[in-house]
Coordinates of C-alpha atoms and ligand atoms in Angstrom, one line a residue:
X1 CA -0.1 0.0 -0.1
X2 CA 2.9 2.4 0.7
X3 CA 4.2 1.7 -2.7
X4 CA 2.2 3.6 -5.4
X5 CA 2.8 6.9 -3.2
X6 CA 6.1 6.2 -3.4
X7 CA 6.3 4.8 -7.6
X8 CA 4.5 8.5 -7.6
X9 CA 6.9 10.7 -6.2
X10 CA 10.0 8.6 -8.3
X11 CA 7.7 8.7 -11.5
X12 CA 7.0 12.9 -10.6
X13 CA 10.8 13.4 -10.4
X14 CA 11.4 11.6 -13.6
X15 CA 8.8 13.9 -15.2
X16 CA 11.1 16.7 -13.8
X17 CA 14.3 15.1 -15.4
X18 CA 12.3 14.5 -18.6
X19 CA 11.7 18.3 -18.3
X20 CA 15.2 19.5 -18.2
X21 CA 16.5 16.9 -20.7
X22 CA 13.4 17.4 -23.1
X23 CA 12.9 13.9 -23.2
X24 CA 9.3 14.8 -25.5
X25 CA 8.6 13.8 -29.5
X26 CA 5.2 14.3 -30.7
X27 CA 2.9 12.4 -32.6
X28 CA 0.6 13.3 -34.7
X29 CA -2.9 12.1 -35.2
X30 CA -4.9 13.2 -38.8
X31 CA -8.3 14.2 -38.2
X32 CA -10.0 13.4 -42.3
X33 CA -13.0 15.4 -43.6
X34 CA -15.7 12.6 -43.7
X35 CA -16.8 13.7 -47.3
X36 CA -13.6 14.9 -49.5
X37 CA -11.4 12.3 -47.6
X38 CA -8.3 15.2 -47.1
X39 CA -7.4 15.4 -44.5
X40 CA -7.1 18.9 -43.2
X41 CA -5.7 18.5 -39.5
X42 CA -3.5 16.6 -37.1
X43 CA -4.3 16.5 -33.6
X44 CA -0.4 16.2 -31.4
X45 CA 0.0 14.1 -28.4
X46 CA 2.6 14.4 -26.5
X47 CA 5.0 11.1 -25.4
X48 CA 7.8 10.4 -23.4
X49 CA 11.2 9.2 -24.8
X50 CA 12.3 7.3 -21.2
X51 CA 16.0 6.4 -21.5
X52 CA 14.8 2.9 -20.1
X53 CA 11.1 2.7 -20.3
X54 CA 11.0 4.6 -24.2
X55 CA 8.4 5.2 -25.5
X56 CA 5.5 6.1 -22.9
X57 CA 2.0 7.2 -23.8
X58 CA 0.2 10.6 -22.7
X59 CA -2.4 8.1 -21.0
X60 CA 0.6 7.3 -18.6
X61 CA 2.0 10.7 -17.6
X62 CA -0.2 13.4 -18.4
X63 CA -2.9 12.9 -14.5
X64 CA 0.4 12.7 -13.0
X65 CA 2.0 15.8 -14.3
X66 CA -1.1 18.0 -14.0
X67 CA -0.8 16.8 -10.4
X68 CA 2.7 17.8 -9.9
X69 CA 1.7 21.1 -11.9
X70 CA 4.3 20.4 -14.0
X71 CA 1.7 19.9 -17.2
X72 CA 2.4 23.8 -17.8
X73 CA 6.1 23.1 -18.6
X74 CA 5.5 20.3 -20.7
X75 CA 2.7 22.3 -22.3
X76 CA 4.3 25.6 -23.5
X77 CA 6.8 22.7 -25.0
X78 CA 4.2 20.8 -27.1
X79 CA 2.2 23.8 -28.6
X80 CA 6.2 25.6 -29.6
X81 CA 6.7 22.3 -31.6
X82 CA 3.3 21.9 -32.6
X83 CA 3.5 25.2 -33.9
X84 CA 6.9 25.4 -35.7
X85 CA 6.3 22.0 -37.5
X86 CA 3.2 23.4 -38.5
X87 CA 4.8 26.0 -40.0
X88 CA 7.6 23.8 -41.5
X89 CA 5.0 21.7 -43.4
X90 CA 3.4 24.8 -44.6
X91 CA 6.4 25.9 -45.9
X92 CA 6.7 23.0 -47.9
X93 CA 3.1 23.2 -49.0
X94 CA 1.5 21.2 -46.6
X95 CA -1.5 23.3 -44.9
X96 CA -2.7 22.0 -42.1
X97 CA -4.5 22.7 -39.3
X98 CA -2.7 21.5 -35.4
X99 CA -5.0 20.7 -32.7
X100 CA -3.5 21.1 -29.1
X101 CA -4.5 19.7 -25.9
X102 CA -4.9 22.0 -23.2
X103 CA -5.0 21.1 -19.3
X104 CA -6.0 23.5 -16.3
X105 CA -3.2 24.6 -15.4
X106 CA -2.2 26.2 -18.5
X107 CA -6.0 27.9 -18.6
X108 CA -5.5 29.4 -15.2
X109 CA -2.0 30.4 -15.0
X110 CA -1.1 34.2 -15.7
X111 CA -0.1 35.8 -19.3
X112 CA -1.7 32.1 -20.9
X113 CA -3.0 33.7 -24.3
X114 CA -0.1 36.1 -24.0
X115 CA 2.6 33.2 -24.2
X116 CA 0.5 32.0 -27.1
X117 CA 0.5 34.6 -29.0
X118 CA 3.9 34.7 -29.1
X119 CA 4.7 31.2 -29.8
X120 CA 2.5 32.5 -32.7
X121 CA 4.7 34.9 -33.8
X122 CA 8.1 33.6 -32.8
X123 CA 7.0 30.3 -34.8
X124 CA 5.5 32.3 -37.9
X125 CA 2.1 29.5 -37.9
X126 CA -1.0 31.2 -38.8
X127 CA -3.5 31.7 -35.8
X128 CA -6.2 30.0 -38.3
X129 CA -3.9 27.1 -38.4
X130 CA -4.2 26.6 -34.4
X131 CA -6.9 24.6 -33.1
X132 CA -6.4 24.5 -29.3
X133 CA -8.8 21.4 -27.6
X134 CA -10.3 21.6 -23.8
X135 CA -12.5 19.0 -22.0
X136 CA -16.1 20.3 -21.4
X137 CA -15.1 19.8 -17.2
X138 CA -12.6 22.3 -17.5
X139 CA -14.4 24.4 -19.3
X140 CA -17.8 24.1 -17.4
X141 CA -14.8 24.5 -13.9
X142 CA -13.2 27.7 -14.9
X143 CA -16.0 29.3 -16.6
X144 CA -14.7 33.3 -15.8
X145 CA -10.9 33.0 -16.7
X146 CA -12.3 30.2 -19.9
X147 CA -14.4 33.2 -21.0
X148 CA -11.7 35.7 -20.8
X149 CA -8.8 33.5 -22.5
X150 CA -11.5 31.9 -25.3
X151 CA -12.4 35.3 -26.4
X152 CA -8.9 36.4 -26.4
X153 CA -8.0 33.0 -29.1
X154 CA -11.4 33.6 -30.4
X155 CA -10.7 37.1 -31.9
X156 CA -6.8 36.1 -32.9
X157 CA -8.8 33.8 -35.1
X158 CA -7.7 31.0 -33.2
X159 CA -10.5 27.4 -32.9
X160 CA -11.6 26.5 -30.4
X161 CA -12.2 22.3 -29.6
X162 CA -14.8 20.9 -26.9
X163 CA -12.2 17.3 -26.7
X164 CA -14.3 13.6 -25.1
X165 CA -17.4 15.6 -25.5
X166 CA -20.3 13.5 -24.0
X167 CA -18.2 12.7 -21.2
X168 CA -18.2 15.6 -18.5
X169 CA -20.7 17.5 -17.8
X170 CA -21.3 20.4 -20.1
X171 CA -24.1 23.3 -19.6
X172 CA -25.6 24.2 -23.0
X173 CA -26.5 27.5 -22.0
X174 CA -23.0 28.0 -21.2
X175 CA -21.8 26.0 -24.1
X176 CA -23.3 28.1 -26.4
X177 CA -22.2 31.6 -25.0
X178 CA -18.3 30.2 -26.0
X179 CA -16.7 30.8 -29.0
X180 CA -16.3 27.8 -29.8
X181 CA -15.8 25.6 -33.1
X182 CA -15.9 22.2 -32.9
X183 CA -17.1 19.1 -31.0
X184 CA -15.2 15.8 -30.8
X185 CA -17.2 13.0 -29.3
X186 CA -15.8 11.1 -27.4
X187 CA -15.0 7.4 -28.5
X188 CA -16.4 5.8 -25.7
X189 CA -19.7 6.3 -27.7
X190 CA -18.3 5.2 -30.9
X191 CA -17.2 2.1 -29.8
X192 CA -20.2 0.0 -29.8
X193 CA -21.8 2.4 -32.5
X194 CA -22.7 -0.3 -34.5
X195 CA -24.5 -3.2 -31.7
X196 CA -25.7 -0.9 -29.2
X197 CA -28.8 1.3 -30.9
X198 CA -27.9 3.6 -27.2
X199 CA -24.9 4.9 -28.6
X200 CA -25.9 5.4 -31.4
X201 CA -28.7 7.1 -31.0
X202 CA -26.5 9.6 -28.9
X203 CA -23.9 10.0 -31.4
X204 CA -27.2 10.9 -33.6
X205 CA -28.7 13.3 -31.0
X206 CA -24.6 15.3 -30.7
X207 CA -24.4 15.4 -34.4
X208 CA -27.8 17.4 -34.4
X209 CA -27.4 19.2 -31.1
X210 CA -23.6 20.2 -32.4
X211 CA -25.0 21.3 -36.1
X212 CA -28.6 23.8 -34.5
X213 CA -25.3 25.5 -32.8
X214 CA -23.8 26.1 -35.8
X215 CA -20.8 23.3 -34.3
X216 CA -18.9 20.7 -36.1
X217 CA -18.5 17.4 -35.2
X218 CA -15.3 15.0 -35.5
X219 CA -15.6 11.5 -34.0
X220 CA -13.1 10.2 -32.0
X221 CA -11.8 6.7 -32.3
X222 CA -13.0 5.6 -35.7
X223 CA -11.6 1.7 -35.8
X224 CA -13.8 0.0 -38.9
X225 CA -15.3 1.2 -42.5
X226 CA -18.9 0.3 -40.9
X227 CA -18.5 3.5 -38.2
X228 CA -17.2 5.4 -40.7
X229 CA -20.3 4.6 -42.8
X230 CA -22.8 4.7 -40.3
X231 CA -21.3 8.0 -39.5
X232 CA -21.1 9.5 -42.4
X233 CA -25.2 8.8 -42.8
X234 CA -25.5 10.6 -40.2
X235 CA -23.4 14.1 -41.0
X236 CA -20.9 13.6 -39.2
X237 CA -18.5 16.1 -40.5
X238 CA -14.9 14.3 -39.7
X239 CA -13.3 11.4 -38.3
X240 CA -10.1 10.5 -36.5
X241 CA -8.9 7.1 -35.4
X242 CA -7.2 4.2 -35.9
X243 CA -8.9 3.1 -39.3
X244 CA -6.8 6.5 -40.6
X245 CA -4.0 5.4 -39.2
X246 CA -2.1 5.2 -35.1
X247 CA -0.3 8.5 -34.0
X248 CA 2.9 8.4 -36.5
X249 CA 5.7 11.3 -36.6
X250 CA 6.1 14.3 -38.3
X251 CA 7.8 12.7 -41.4
X252 CA 5.5 9.7 -41.7
X253 CA 2.3 12.3 -41.4
X254 CA 4.1 14.6 -44.4
X255 CA 3.7 10.6 -46.4
X256 CA 0.1 10.6 -45.3
X257 CA -0.5 13.3 -46.8
X258 CA 1.3 13.0 -49.9
X259 CA 0.4 9.2 -50.5
X260 CA -3.2 10.6 -50.2
X261 CA -4.0 6.8 -48.8
X262 CA -6.6 8.0 -47.5
X263 CA -8.1 7.7 -51.2
X264 CA -9.4 4.1 -50.4
X265 CA -11.7 5.5 -48.2
X266 CA -13.4 7.7 -50.3
X267 CA -13.8 5.2 -52.3
X268 CA -17.0 3.6 -50.0
X269 CA -18.9 6.9 -50.4
Ligands
C2E301 P1 -6.9 13.0 -26.7 O1 -6.6 13.9 -26.7 O2 -8.7 12.4 -26.3 O3 -6.4 12.2 -27.4 C1 -7.3 10.8 -27.8 C2 -6.6 9.4 -27.5 O4 -7.3 8.1 -27.8 C3 -4.8 9.2 -27.5 O5 -4.6 8.7 -27.0 C4 -5.4 8.0 -29.2 O6 -4.1 7.2 -29.5 C5 -6.2 7.4 -28.7 N1 -6.7 7.0 -29.9 C6 -7.3 7.9 -31.4 N2 -8.1 7.1 -32.1 C7 -8.6 6.3 -31.4 C8 -8.3 4.8 -31.7 O7 -9.4 4.6 -32.6 N3 -9.0 4.1 -30.9 C9 -8.2 3.4 -30.3 N4 -8.4 2.2 -28.8 N5 -7.8 5.0 -29.0 C10 -7.9 6.0 -30.4 P2 -3.2 8.5 -26.1 O8 -2.6 9.3 -27.2 O9 -2.3 7.6 -25.3 O10 -3.5 10.2 -25.6 C11 -4.5 10.4 -23.7 C12 -5.1 12.1 -24.0 O11 -3.6 12.0 -23.2 C13 -5.9 12.9 -24.8 O12 -6.9 12.3 -24.9 C14 -4.7 13.7 -24.2 O13 -6.1 14.2 -23.3 C15 -4.0 14.2 -23.4 N6 -2.4 14.7 -23.9 C16 -1.9 13.9 -24.9 N7 -1.0 14.8 -24.9 C17 -1.9 15.8 -24.4 C18 -1.0 17.1 -24.2 O14 0.3 17.8 -25.0 N8 -0.9 18.1 -23.0 C19 -2.1 17.6 -22.7 N9 -2.8 18.6 -21.5 N10 -2.5 16.6 -22.9 C20 -2.6 15.4 -23.6
MG302 MG1 -8.0 16.2 -27.5
MG303 MG1 -10.8 13.4 -27.0

């Protein structure tokens, strides 16, 4: 029983070392337009290149990094690296939007919106290329500060998405007041969409709700062509998931976009 806190303590000191020696790598997860089959954006997912354990997925360490407030430094590195990457792609003629996940601590950080605008200026990326993802829980728990920060981003042309929609709690009256451009439906609802009529109805209702509010809908965790076709029939706008690709590094994104591997998926329309 005493092992857990000790493990956490050594893990958090390892995260500190990782921050100092920048043991991070961004992987990018493509998002596809369901009608055109084109990839217009990718989501940056931070991975820990651990000297002994190898590549560690974000699910293994983000929560702990949030608990010990180290996410602020990691988050700044992620934002800067993702923006630099989007600019590099732009320079070789690949126009991609880049989505970056935000934590509550970042939104609450003093001067956060200025930091984001400085990073945009410094890296030369267009503000319109940047999309910031926050969960509904972060939004609802930080109403005042989120309103100020998100409105500032919106006025500069940066888009905001609500991540993992359906798993937290949202007040629709608040949701409609924020300058949000899209909802990402959590993959728990997509997983059994072919067999569970309740999940199918939930997803259909979220799509209608989002469209009624003028928002775009992205389905997360799409793994099969059946799910893709069903979502297309429901007028979902975009999909993300292992059907297209697992999260991959920057070079592989170039190959994927250039090879138009996704063409195979367009044939089903
Ligand atoms: P998320 O933003 O909702 O990212 C989606 C997660 O679902 C990713 O896991 C991705 O690999 C996984 N996923 C996507 N499609 C599929 C699919 O078809 N099937 C299955 N089984 N899984 C799929 P990952 O990379 O472990 O990321 C977990 C979470 O870590 C992310 O959830 C996000 O909340 C957080 N995260 C990642 N990078 C960052 C970051 O830079 N900053 C912050 N604050 N959080 C991050
Ligand atoms: Mg996300
Ligand atoms: Mg998500």
